[in-house]
Short mmCIF file of C-alpha atoms and ligand atoms in Angstrom, two decimals:
data_model
loop_
_atom_site.label_atom_id
_atom_site.label_comp_id
_atom_site.label_asym_id
_atom_site.label_seq_id
_atom_site.Cartn_x
_atom_site.Cartn_y
_atom_site.Cartn_z
CA MET U 647 296.68 197.14 131.64
CA PHE U 648 299.85 195.69 130.16
CA ARG U 649 298.44 192.25 130.57
CA GLY U 650 295.42 193.22 128.48
CA ILE U 651 297.56 194.42 125.64
CA ARG U 652 299.67 191.31 125.65
CA ASP U 653 296.58 189.14 125.52
CA THR U 654 295.11 190.84 122.47
CA GLN U 655 298.37 190.70 120.63
CA GLY U 656 298.78 187.04 121.42
CA LYS U 657 295.34 186.30 120.05
CA LYS U 658 296.01 188.23 116.88
CA SER U 659 299.19 186.42 116.01
CA ASP U 660 297.56 183.04 116.64
CA LEU U 661 294.73 183.83 114.30
CA PRO U 662 295.95 182.34 110.98
CA ILE U 663 296.65 178.97 112.59
CA THR U 664 293.84 178.43 115.03
CA SER U 665 291.02 180.43 113.49
CA SER U 666 288.00 178.35 112.60
CA ASN U 667 287.34 180.74 109.73
CA PHE U 668 290.20 179.25 107.80
CA LYS U 669 288.79 177.05 105.04
CA PRO U 670 291.12 175.60 102.41
CA LYS U 671 289.63 176.35 98.98
CA ALA U 672 290.53 173.14 97.17
CA GLN U 673 289.44 170.57 99.65
CA SER U 674 289.47 167.81 97.06
CA VAL U 675 293.26 167.97 96.57
CA PRO U 676 294.81 165.21 98.68
CA ARG U 677 296.83 166.39 101.66
CA ARG U 678 299.87 164.40 100.49
CA GLN U 679 300.02 166.33 97.22
CA ILE U 680 299.86 169.65 99.03
CA LEU U 681 302.74 168.60 101.20
CA LYS U 682 304.79 167.61 98.17
CA TYR U 683 304.31 171.01 96.50
CA ALA U 684 305.06 172.78 99.72
CA CYS U 685 308.36 170.91 99.94
CA TYR U 686 309.27 171.93 96.37
CA ILE U 687 308.54 175.54 97.10
CA ILE U 688 310.45 175.61 100.36
CA GLY U 689 313.37 173.85 98.66
CA ALA U 690 313.44 176.40 95.86
CA PHE U 691 313.43 179.26 98.33
CA LEU U 692 316.22 177.68 100.33
CA PHE U 693 318.28 177.30 97.16
CA ILE U 694 317.81 180.93 96.14
CA TYR U 695 318.54 182.04 99.66
CA LEU U 696 321.83 180.14 99.85
CA LEU U 697 322.86 181.34 96.42
CA SER U 698 322.18 184.99 97.04
CA SER U 699 323.16 185.28 100.66
CA LYS U 700 326.79 184.42 100.06
CA GLY U 701 328.84 187.13 101.68
CA ASN U 702 325.91 189.43 102.10
CA ILE U 703 324.73 188.75 105.60
CA SER U 704 326.37 189.04 108.96
CA ILE U 705 328.72 191.79 107.94
CA LYS U 706 330.26 193.38 110.94
CA TYR U 707 332.15 196.59 110.34
CA SER U 708 334.45 197.72 113.04
CA ASP U 709 336.68 200.35 111.49
CA GLU U 710 335.35 203.84 111.31
CA GLU U 711 335.47 204.19 107.56
CA ASN U 712 333.14 201.29 107.07
CA PHE U 713 330.89 202.57 109.82
CA THR U 714 330.11 205.59 107.68
CA TYR U 715 329.92 203.52 104.52
CA ARG U 716 327.29 201.30 106.01
CA PHE U 717 324.96 204.05 107.04
CA LYS U 718 325.20 205.91 103.78
CA ASN U 719 323.95 202.90 101.90
CA ILE U 720 321.02 201.71 103.90
CA ASP U 721 317.66 203.09 103.02
CA TYR U 722 316.09 202.92 106.44
CA GLU U 723 312.92 204.46 105.23
CA LYS U 724 311.98 201.30 103.36
CA LEU U 725 312.08 199.46 106.62
CA LYS U 726 309.43 201.60 108.20
CA LYS U 727 305.95 200.47 108.96
CA TYR U 728 303.43 203.22 108.79
CA ASP U 729 300.68 204.24 111.13
CA ASP U 730 297.46 205.56 109.68
CA GLY U 731 297.59 209.18 108.75
CA VAL U 732 301.35 209.56 108.78
CA GLU U 733 303.23 211.18 105.98
CA GLN U 734 306.95 210.81 105.98
CA PHE U 735 309.38 212.73 103.85
CA LEU U 736 313.06 212.45 103.18
CA VAL U 737 314.90 215.57 102.12
CA ASP U 738 318.13 215.59 100.18
CA LYS U 739 319.74 218.07 97.87
CA ASP U 740 317.50 217.07 94.97
CA GLY U 741 314.29 217.75 96.81
CA VAL U 742 311.62 216.18 98.96
CA LYS U 743 310.45 212.61 98.54
CA LEU U 744 307.27 211.22 100.01
CA GLN U 745 308.08 207.84 101.48
CA GLY U 746 305.82 205.10 100.14
CA SER U 747 303.87 202.81 102.38
CA THR U 748 304.93 199.21 102.90
CA GLU U 749 302.08 198.04 100.65
CA ARG U 750 303.82 199.52 97.67
CA VAL U 751 307.16 197.84 98.21
CA ILE U 752 308.25 196.22 94.94
CA GLN U 753 310.44 193.14 94.55
CA LYS U 754 313.64 195.14 94.11
CA ASP U 755 312.90 196.88 97.37
CA ILE U 756 312.27 193.59 99.12
CA ASP U 757 315.71 192.34 98.03
CA GLU U 758 317.31 195.54 99.25
CA LEU U 759 315.27 195.37 102.38
CA TYR U 760 316.43 191.85 103.01
CA HIS U 761 320.10 192.67 102.59
CA SER U 762 319.88 195.84 104.58
CA THR U 763 317.94 194.34 107.46
CA VAL U 764 320.45 191.60 108.10
CA ASP U 765 323.12 193.60 109.80
CA TYR U 766 324.80 193.70 113.16
CA TYR U 767 325.12 196.75 115.31
CA ASP U 768 327.51 196.91 118.15
CA LEU U 769 325.57 199.29 120.39
CA SER U 770 328.61 199.76 122.58
CA ASP U 771 329.85 201.91 119.66
CA ALA U 772 326.94 204.26 120.32
CA GLU U 773 327.17 204.71 124.07
CA GLY U 774 327.96 208.42 123.78
CA SER U 775 331.32 210.01 124.47
CA SER U 776 332.01 213.30 126.22
CA ASN U 777 334.12 214.22 123.22
CA GLY U 778 331.67 213.18 120.51
CA ALA U 779 332.68 215.72 117.87
CA ILE U 780 336.15 214.16 117.76
CA ASP U 781 335.07 210.58 118.42
CA GLY U 782 332.53 210.73 115.60
CA ASP U 783 329.36 210.36 117.67
CA TYR U 784 326.22 210.67 115.57
CA ILE U 785 323.52 212.95 116.97
CA LEU U 786 319.82 212.93 116.32
CA LEU U 787 318.44 216.48 116.45
CA LEU U 788 314.68 216.41 117.15
CA ILE U 789 312.49 219.48 116.71
CA PRO U 790 308.69 219.47 117.20
CA LEU U 791 306.85 222.15 115.22
CA ARG U 792 303.34 223.53 115.40
CA ASN U 793 302.22 226.67 113.53
CA ALA U 794 305.88 227.56 113.41
CA GLU U 795 306.26 229.19 110.00
CA PRO U 796 307.28 232.63 111.34
CA VAL U 797 310.14 231.24 113.45
CA LEU U 798 311.56 228.83 110.85
CA PRO U 799 314.20 231.26 109.47
CA LEU U 800 315.36 231.92 113.03
CA MET U 801 315.45 228.20 113.79
CA PHE U 802 317.45 227.37 110.66
CA LYS U 803 320.01 230.06 111.41
CA HIS U 804 320.60 228.39 114.75
CA ILE U 805 320.85 224.98 113.12
CA MET U 806 323.51 226.27 110.71
CA ASN U 807 325.26 228.01 113.60
CA LEU U 808 325.85 224.64 115.29
CA THR U 809 329.59 223.96 115.28
CA TYR U 810 329.17 220.24 115.97
CA PRO U 811 330.16 218.56 112.64
CA HIS U 812 327.05 218.78 110.46
CA SER U 813 327.93 215.46 108.82
CA LEU U 814 327.35 213.79 112.20
CA ILE U 815 323.88 215.28 112.70
CA ASP U 816 320.59 213.77 111.51
CA ILE U 817 317.69 216.20 111.79
CA ALA U 818 314.10 215.03 112.26
CA PHE U 819 311.23 217.49 112.37
CA LEU U 820 307.75 216.61 113.56
CA VAL U 821 305.04 218.88 112.17
CA SER U 822 301.76 218.39 113.99
CA ASP U 823 298.38 219.97 114.65
CA CYS U 824 298.89 223.10 112.58
CA SER U 825 295.92 225.30 111.72
CA LYS U 826 294.38 225.14 108.25
CA ASP U 827 296.04 228.17 106.72
CA ASP U 828 299.43 227.51 108.29
CA ARG U 829 302.32 226.84 105.91
CA THR U 830 304.89 225.36 108.27
CA LEU U 831 305.30 222.17 106.22
CA GLU U 832 305.71 223.88 102.83
CA SER U 833 308.13 226.41 104.22
CA LEU U 834 310.06 223.64 105.96
CA PHE U 835 310.41 221.83 102.62
CA ASP U 836 311.89 224.89 100.90
CA LEU U 837 314.29 225.75 103.68
CA SER U 838 315.41 222.15 104.24
CA VAL U 839 316.20 221.58 100.57
CA ALA U 840 318.27 224.77 100.53
CA LEU U 841 319.97 223.69 103.76
CA GLN U 842 321.04 220.43 102.12
CA ASN U 843 322.21 222.34 99.03
CA GLY U 844 324.41 224.54 101.16
CA ASN U 845 322.73 227.72 99.97
CA LEU U 846 320.12 228.38 102.65
CA SER U 847 321.93 231.59 103.64
CA ASP U 848 321.31 232.95 100.15
CA LEU U 849 317.67 231.89 100.20
CA LEU U 850 317.05 233.52 103.59
CA LYS U 851 318.76 236.73 102.50
CA ALA U 852 316.61 236.81 99.37
CA GLN U 853 313.43 236.22 101.38
CA GLU U 854 314.33 238.92 103.88
CA SER U 855 314.94 241.49 101.18
CA ILE U 856 311.51 240.75 99.71
CA LYS U 857 309.61 240.79 102.97
CA GLY U 858 311.55 243.66 104.49
CA ASP U 859 311.71 243.41 108.22
CA LEU U 860 310.83 239.82 109.09
CA SER U 861 309.65 240.64 112.55
CA GLY U 862 306.59 242.31 110.98
CA THR U 863 304.22 244.21 113.19
CA SER U 864 305.70 243.17 116.52
CA ASP U 865 308.87 245.23 116.17
CA LEU U 866 307.35 248.15 118.05
CA HIS U 867 308.50 246.59 121.32
CA LEU U 868 312.14 246.62 120.23
CA GLY U 869 312.40 250.27 121.25
CA TYR U 870 311.63 249.20 124.81
CA MET U 871 314.18 246.42 125.08
CA ASP U 872 317.61 246.63 126.68
CA PRO U 873 319.86 248.16 123.97
CA ASP U 874 322.73 245.88 125.02
CA TYR U 875 320.58 242.83 124.39
CA ILE U 876 319.42 244.13 121.00
CA GLU U 877 323.03 244.76 120.04
CA LYS U 878 324.00 241.26 121.10
CA VAL U 879 321.24 239.80 118.89
CA ASP U 880 322.29 241.95 115.94
CA LYS U 881 325.84 240.77 116.27
CA ALA U 882 324.86 237.12 116.67
CA PHE U 883 322.96 237.10 113.37
CA ASN U 884 325.64 238.82 111.33
CA PRO U 885 328.86 237.38 109.90
CA PRO U 886 331.48 236.18 110.49
CA PHE U 887 329.99 232.74 111.04
CA HIS U 888 331.95 229.59 111.71
CA LYS U 889 333.62 228.04 108.66
CA ASP U 890 331.19 225.13 108.22
CA TYR U 891 328.06 227.28 108.65
CA ASN U 892 326.70 226.33 105.23
CA GLU U 893 327.69 222.66 105.31
CA PRO U 894 324.76 220.27 104.67
CA PHE U 895 323.70 217.85 107.40
CA ASN U 896 323.93 214.06 107.35
CA SER U 897 320.18 213.86 106.74
CA VAL U 898 316.95 215.76 107.15
CA GLN U 899 313.67 213.98 107.72
CA ILE U 900 310.27 215.52 108.14
CA PHE U 901 307.35 213.72 109.77
CA LYS U 902 303.82 215.04 109.65
CA LYS U 903 301.37 213.57 112.08
CA ASP U 904 298.57 215.08 114.12
CA PHE U 905 298.06 214.14 117.74
CA GLY U 906 295.00 216.26 118.45
CA GLN U 907 295.04 219.33 120.61
CA ILE U 908 292.95 220.52 123.44
CA ILE U 909 291.16 223.82 123.38
CA GLY U 910 291.45 225.83 126.53
CA GLN U 911 288.56 228.18 125.82
CA GLY U 912 285.82 228.36 128.39
CA PHE U 913 288.02 227.14 131.18
CA THR U 914 288.44 229.31 134.19
CA ASP U 915 291.90 229.98 135.58
CA ARG U 916 291.41 227.29 138.16
CA HIS U 917 290.84 224.69 135.49
CA ASP U 918 293.80 225.95 133.60
CA VAL U 919 295.99 223.69 135.69
CA LYS U 920 294.07 220.64 134.50
CA VAL U 921 294.31 221.81 130.90
CA GLN U 922 298.07 222.08 131.31
CA GLY U 923 298.24 218.48 132.45
CA ILE U 924 296.31 217.21 129.45
CA ARG U 925 298.36 219.35 127.10
CA ARG U 926 301.61 218.02 128.52
CA LYS U 927 300.46 214.43 128.05
CA LEU U 928 299.65 215.08 124.39
CA MET U 929 303.06 216.62 123.87
CA GLY U 930 304.63 213.60 125.53
CA LYS U 931 302.85 211.37 123.03
CA ALA U 932 304.20 213.39 120.12
CA ARG U 933 307.75 213.36 121.46
CA ASN U 934 307.70 209.60 122.01
CA TRP U 935 306.38 209.03 118.55
CA LEU U 936 309.18 211.11 117.07
CA THR U 937 311.93 209.42 119.08
CA SER U 938 310.81 205.93 118.23
CA ASN U 939 310.51 206.69 114.52
CA ALA U 940 313.70 208.69 114.08
CA LEU U 941 316.21 206.99 116.40
CA LYS U 942 318.65 204.74 114.53
CA PRO U 943 321.08 202.18 115.96
CA TYR U 944 324.09 204.36 115.15
CA HIS U 945 322.93 207.45 117.10
CA SER U 946 324.89 208.07 120.28
CA TRP U 947 323.10 211.23 121.40
CA VAL U 948 319.67 212.81 121.04
CA TYR U 949 319.27 216.58 121.17
CA TRP U 950 315.77 217.99 121.68
CA ARG U 951 315.30 221.60 120.65
CA ASP U 952 312.43 224.05 120.53
CA ALA U 953 312.26 226.24 117.43
CA ASP U 954 311.80 229.58 119.17
CA ILE U 955 315.24 230.24 120.62
CA GLU U 956 316.74 233.65 119.96
CA LEU U 957 320.31 233.37 121.25
CA MET U 958 322.34 230.23 121.79
CA PRO U 959 326.07 229.48 121.55
CA GLY U 960 326.82 227.55 118.34
CA SER U 961 328.89 225.14 120.40
CA ILE U 962 325.98 224.16 122.65
CA ILE U 963 326.08 220.45 121.77
CA GLN U 964 329.79 220.13 122.67
CA ASP U 965 329.28 222.40 125.70
CA LEU U 966 326.57 220.11 127.11
CA MET U 967 328.23 216.89 126.00
CA LYS U 968 331.51 217.46 127.78
CA PHE U 969 329.92 216.90 131.21
CA ASN U 970 329.22 213.30 130.20
CA TYR U 971 325.81 213.35 131.93
CA ASP U 972 323.06 211.09 130.63
CA VAL U 973 320.57 213.97 130.46
CA ILE U 974 321.56 217.63 130.62
CA VAL U 975 319.83 221.00 130.15
CA PRO U 976 321.08 224.61 130.03
CA ASN U 977 319.29 227.49 131.73
CA VAL U 978 316.58 229.14 129.62
CA TRP U 979 315.77 232.82 130.06
CA ARG U 980 313.98 235.41 127.98
CA PRO U 981 314.49 239.12 127.51
CA LEU U 982 311.76 241.56 128.61
CA PRO U 983 311.10 245.24 127.91
CA GLU U 984 313.03 247.50 130.26
CA PHE U 985 309.81 248.58 132.00
CA LEU U 986 309.32 244.93 133.01
CA GLY U 987 312.84 244.44 134.32
CA ASN U 988 314.89 243.46 131.24
CA GLU U 989 314.88 239.68 131.68
CA GLN U 990 313.16 236.74 133.29
CA ALA U 991 313.61 233.00 133.89
CA TYR U 992 311.61 231.33 131.09
CA ASP U 993 311.66 227.61 131.78
CA LEU U 994 310.30 226.60 135.19
CA ASN U 995 310.19 222.91 134.32
CA SER U 996 313.82 222.32 135.27
CA TRP U 997 313.94 221.84 139.04
CA ILE U 998 315.34 219.99 141.98
CA GLU U 999 312.74 218.05 143.97
CA SER U 1000 311.85 219.29 147.47
CA ASP U 1001 310.32 217.69 150.56
CA GLN U 1002 307.27 219.90 150.10
CA GLY U 1003 306.97 218.74 146.49
CA LEU U 1004 307.04 215.08 147.53
CA GLU U 1005 304.55 215.75 150.34
CA LEU U 1006 302.22 217.50 147.88
CA ALA U 1007 302.44 214.53 145.49
CA ARG U 1008 301.50 212.13 148.29
CA ASN U 1009 298.23 213.98 148.81
CA LEU U 1010 297.21 214.14 145.15
CA GLN U 1011 295.19 211.73 143.05
CA GLU U 1012 297.31 209.32 141.07
CA ASP U 1013 296.27 211.02 137.85
CA ASP U 1014 296.90 214.66 138.88
CA VAL U 1015 299.73 216.44 137.12
CA ILE U 1016 301.73 218.95 139.14
CA VAL U 1017 302.34 222.04 137.05
CA GLU U 1018 304.98 224.51 138.17
CA GLY U 1019 304.03 228.15 138.52
CA TYR U 1020 300.46 227.69 139.77
CA ALA U 1021 299.27 228.67 143.24
CA GLU U 1022 297.46 225.32 143.53
CA TYR U 1023 300.78 223.56 143.61
CA PRO U 1024 303.20 225.19 146.03
CA THR U 1025 306.21 222.91 145.65
CA TRP U 1026 309.00 225.12 146.99
CA ARG U 1027 311.36 223.47 144.60
CA VAL U 1028 314.68 224.95 143.53
CA HIS U 1029 314.23 226.05 139.91
CA LEU U 1030 317.25 226.11 137.65
CA GLY U 1031 315.94 229.43 136.36
CA TYR U 1032 316.17 231.09 139.76
CA ILE U 1033 319.69 230.04 140.72
CA ARG U 1034 321.33 231.72 137.74
CA ASN U 1035 324.09 234.21 138.27
CA PRO U 1036 324.81 236.15 135.04
CA ASN U 1037 328.49 236.19 135.99
CA GLY U 1038 328.52 232.64 137.36
CA ASP U 1039 330.74 229.85 136.07
CA PRO U 1040 329.08 228.31 132.97
CA ASN U 1041 330.77 225.03 133.87
CA GLU U 1042 328.98 224.66 137.18
CA ILE U 1043 326.55 221.75 137.12
CA VAL U 1044 323.79 220.72 139.53
CA ASP U 1045 321.80 217.48 139.66
CA MET U 1046 318.18 217.92 138.56
CA ASP U 1047 314.93 215.97 138.90
CA GLY U 1048 312.50 217.57 136.43
CA VAL U 1049 313.71 219.02 133.13
CA GLY U 1050 312.18 221.44 130.62
CA GLY U 1051 312.02 220.62 126.92
CA VAL U 1052 313.51 223.73 125.30
CA SER U 1053 316.97 222.19 124.93
CA ILE U 1054 317.71 218.68 126.23
CA LEU U 1055 320.82 216.71 125.36
CA ALA U 1056 320.51 213.03 126.29
CA LYS U 1057 322.48 209.91 125.53
CA ALA U 1058 320.62 207.70 123.06
CA LYS U 1059 320.96 204.77 125.43
CA VAL U 1060 318.60 206.56 127.83
CA PHE U 1061 315.82 206.10 125.24
CA ARG U 1062 316.99 202.65 124.21
CA ARG U 1063 316.58 201.49 127.79
CA GLY U 1064 313.01 202.72 127.85
CA VAL U 1065 313.04 206.17 129.40
CA HIS U 1066 310.51 208.33 127.56
CA PHE U 1067 308.19 211.33 127.89
CA PRO U 1068 305.23 209.92 129.82
CA ALA U 1069 301.86 210.60 128.23
CA PHE U 1070 300.34 209.52 131.55
CA THR U 1071 301.22 210.64 135.02
CA PHE U 1072 304.51 209.37 136.32
CA GLN U 1073 305.11 210.42 139.93
CA ASN U 1074 302.48 213.12 139.36
CA HIS U 1075 304.26 214.55 136.36
CA ALA U 1076 303.99 214.29 132.59
CA GLU U 1077 306.17 214.86 129.53
CA THR U 1078 309.64 216.38 130.03
CA GLU U 1079 309.41 216.79 133.80
CA ALA U 1080 308.40 213.14 134.09
CA PHE U 1081 311.19 212.28 131.63
CA GLY U 1082 313.73 213.75 134.06
CA LYS U 1083 312.18 211.91 136.99
CA MET U 1084 312.01 208.63 135.10
CA ALA U 1085 315.62 208.89 133.92
CA LYS U 1086 316.65 209.47 137.50
CA THR U 1087 314.51 206.59 138.76
CA MET U 1088 316.28 204.32 136.27
CA GLY U 1089 319.65 205.34 137.59
CA PHE U 1090 320.72 207.91 135.00
CA ARG U 1091 322.42 211.16 135.85
CA VAL U 1092 320.33 214.25 135.14
CA GLY U 1093 322.01 217.64 135.31
CA GLY U 1094 321.44 221.34 134.66
CA LEU U 1095 323.77 224.28 134.09
CA PRO U 1096 322.56 227.28 136.14
CA HIS U 1097 324.94 229.82 134.61
CA TYR U 1098 324.95 228.66 130.99
CA THR U 1099 322.05 230.51 129.41
CA VAL U 1100 320.13 230.25 126.16
CA TRP U 1101 317.62 232.98 125.36
CA HIS U 1102 314.06 232.27 124.32
CA ILE U 1103 312.33 234.81 122.08
CA TYR U 1104 310.11 237.38 123.75
CA GLU U 1105 306.56 237.55 122.44
CA PRO U 1106 304.73 240.52 123.99
CA SER U 1107 301.55 239.55 125.84
CA GLU U 1108 298.31 241.51 125.38
CA ASP U 1109 299.06 243.45 128.57
CA ASP U 1110 302.58 244.24 127.43
CA LEU U 1111 301.31 245.45 124.07
CA GLN U 1112 298.82 247.77 125.76
CA GLU U 1113 301.52 249.18 127.97
CA ILE U 1114 303.74 249.72 124.94
CA ALA U 1115 300.88 251.45 123.09
CA ARG U 1116 300.30 253.71 126.11
CA LYS U 1117 303.96 254.66 126.19
CA GLU U 1118 303.96 255.29 122.44
CA ARG U 1119 300.98 257.66 122.76
CA LYS U 1120 302.74 259.54 125.51
CA LYS U 1121 305.87 259.83 123.43
CA ARG U 1122 303.80 261.03 120.49
CA ARG U 1123 302.18 263.77 122.55
CA GLN U 1124 305.60 264.89 123.76
CA ASN U 1125 306.94 264.89 120.25
CA GLU U 1126 303.92 266.60 118.72
CA GLY U 1127 305.05 269.16 116.20
CA LYS U 1128 308.64 268.04 116.44
CA GLU U 1129 308.46 265.28 113.90
CA ASP U 1130 305.79 263.38 112.06
CA LEU U 1131 305.36 259.70 112.68
CA SER U 1132 305.68 257.53 109.60
CA GLU U 1133 302.45 256.22 108.10
CA GLN U 1134 303.44 252.70 109.05
CA THR U 1135 303.95 253.47 112.72
CA LYS U 1136 300.61 255.29 112.86
CA LYS U 1137 298.86 252.30 111.43
CA LYS U 1138 300.49 249.99 113.97
CA LEU U 1139 299.50 252.27 116.80
CA GLN U 1140 295.90 252.28 115.62
CA GLN U 1141 295.88 248.49 115.52
CA LYS U 1142 297.22 248.23 119.01
CA GLU U 1143 294.67 250.65 120.44
C1 NAG X 2346 334.08 198.69 103.56
O1 NAG X 2346 333.03 197.81 103.28
C2 NAG X 2346 332.69 197.73 101.91
C3 NAG X 2346 331.45 196.86 101.78
O2 NAG X 2346 331.70 195.56 102.24
C4 NAG X 2346 333.88 197.22 101.11
O3 NAG X 2346 333.57 197.19 99.75
C5 NAG X 2346 335.08 198.15 101.33
O4 NAG X 2346 336.20 197.65 100.67
C6 NAG X 2346 335.37 198.29 102.80
N1 NAG X 2346 336.39 199.30 103.01
C7 NAG X 2346 337.43 199.11 103.83
C8 NAG X 2346 338.39 200.22 103.94
O5 NAG X 2346 337.57 198.07 104.48
C1 NAG X 2347 320.59 226.51 95.57
O1 NAG X 2347 321.23 225.46 94.85
C2 NAG X 2347 320.36 224.69 94.02
C3 NAG X 2347 321.16 223.56 93.40
O2 NAG X 2347 322.39 224.02 92.92
C4 NAG X 2347 319.70 225.60 93.00
O3 NAG X 2347 318.79 224.85 92.21
C5 NAG X 2347 318.96 226.71 93.72
O4 NAG X 2347 318.42 227.61 92.79
C6 NAG X 2347 319.90 227.47 94.65
N1 NAG X 2347 319.10 228.42 95.42
C7 NAG X 2347 319.53 229.64 95.72
C8 NAG X 2347 318.62 230.50 96.53
O5 NAG X 2347 320.62 230.06 95.38
C1 NAG X 2348 326.25 231.53 116.93
O1 NAG X 2348 327.36 231.00 117.60
C2 NAG X 2348 328.25 231.98 118.07
C3 NAG X 2348 329.46 231.26 118.61
O2 NAG X 2348 329.10 230.37 119.63
C4 NAG X 2348 327.57 232.85 119.09
O3 NAG X 2348 328.44 233.87 119.55
C5 NAG X 2348 326.34 233.49 118.46
O4 NAG X 2348 325.62 234.21 119.43
C6 NAG X 2348 325.44 232.40 117.87
N1 NAG X 2348 324.33 232.99 117.13
C7 NAG X 2348 323.10 233.07 117.62
C8 NAG X 2348 322.09 233.64 116.72
O5 NAG X 2348 322.80 232.69 118.73
#
């Protein structure tokens, strides 16, 4: 397959020279004369080049001050080539700018482009240190979004809550495959501009007071959750926040590109496994696209985050970084209503490989994707989720093989050396699980923290909602005559029934 690709590319680049379609227009002009003019032109270019390049190329900055200076002044976006159907935006405190395509680059830009492309990077400066916040390691924070408008305020609160120096964090969002009436992109614009103005807190407060309770109709389940957990959440979202909570970030970029999505309707449960495999490959494609477009030479670390996290220590980046692993994930759990046991491991994609898992893989087709949590694939692996002890040492680390994508911190060099999120099967896995396996295959250290937990939001399933409605009816009967339910609650109950 690789050979095929190389062949086509080779042919393409040869085209202008060898193609028989190439017919000089003015065939009557003698060849000698053409050569003469060509020499003049080349000479003129050489002259301009020598004149203008004096002192402008081959600048190597070593001290830290000039490191920052350099990156502030390069407009990387002008260097980008664009795929079809991609829109790229840069957000700063003055607003959102749509990045032009390369076709519209004007002469001034070409000059700038020239001077900014000729530059040296010492990648050993960006190897990643276990003490990055002090050593000035730049981090690329990558967040994929799809129909995510409702969770954006939550996500931004967590972004602001990060205690890693905001001036060392570049954020890149990828908005893809949203439904027609979804407003993720627009909402992301508003919130990002406010973030970079340092007044997102005010904007969110204003929005909340207009909308009332943001959680909308799904708050009925809150009465069934562990009160301790609810209290913890309340506390986490109220001041005092850390002192740099409102500080703008080094940069915010938003990419919008669709990758297509598969529709699971009409599939039976058995086929669901296959659907999962295809879905994971598509997500791998999107992740790879985002890494390769957003990663800059000065980034030392890459932090992948899902938007729908409810509770997470603000120091998570430093907490993961200090282990100096190449790839590292925390444990991811979610709260549940008390009648379902209060809590549950959420992410089953972080695991340690087992003999049974390897044996299973040997008997599968090359293209089959093993998906955890399905009866078809009994792997008997050790899942990070299931070895958590709520009172365990958060500094305990175990070596992992597969990793889940909710929260991955990885050294940028892992990506630079070619590890990615396979959009094909790699050792019978795809996307983040295959990423873990591939990193390990290439000799990187992959770890997980069993007792360091981040909490995913709980979204009640249809079954859970029915159970909640049943319990509400029962409560209502018991309370009959004692107190009247509010109109709002009645309406909600009717909807649920
Ligand atoms: C950093 O580099 C810029 C651009 O070459 C230069 O003007 C400036 O004086 C340098 N600063 C220091 C502290 O070396
Ligand atoms: C945030 O700051 C910008 C620039 O100063 C201002 O235009 C905008 O109205 C402010 N927004 C809020 C919600 O305070
Ligand atoms: C914000 O960070 C603090 C300090 O790490 C933590 O206690 C709090 O729970 C975090 N907030 C959220 C919403 O997770």
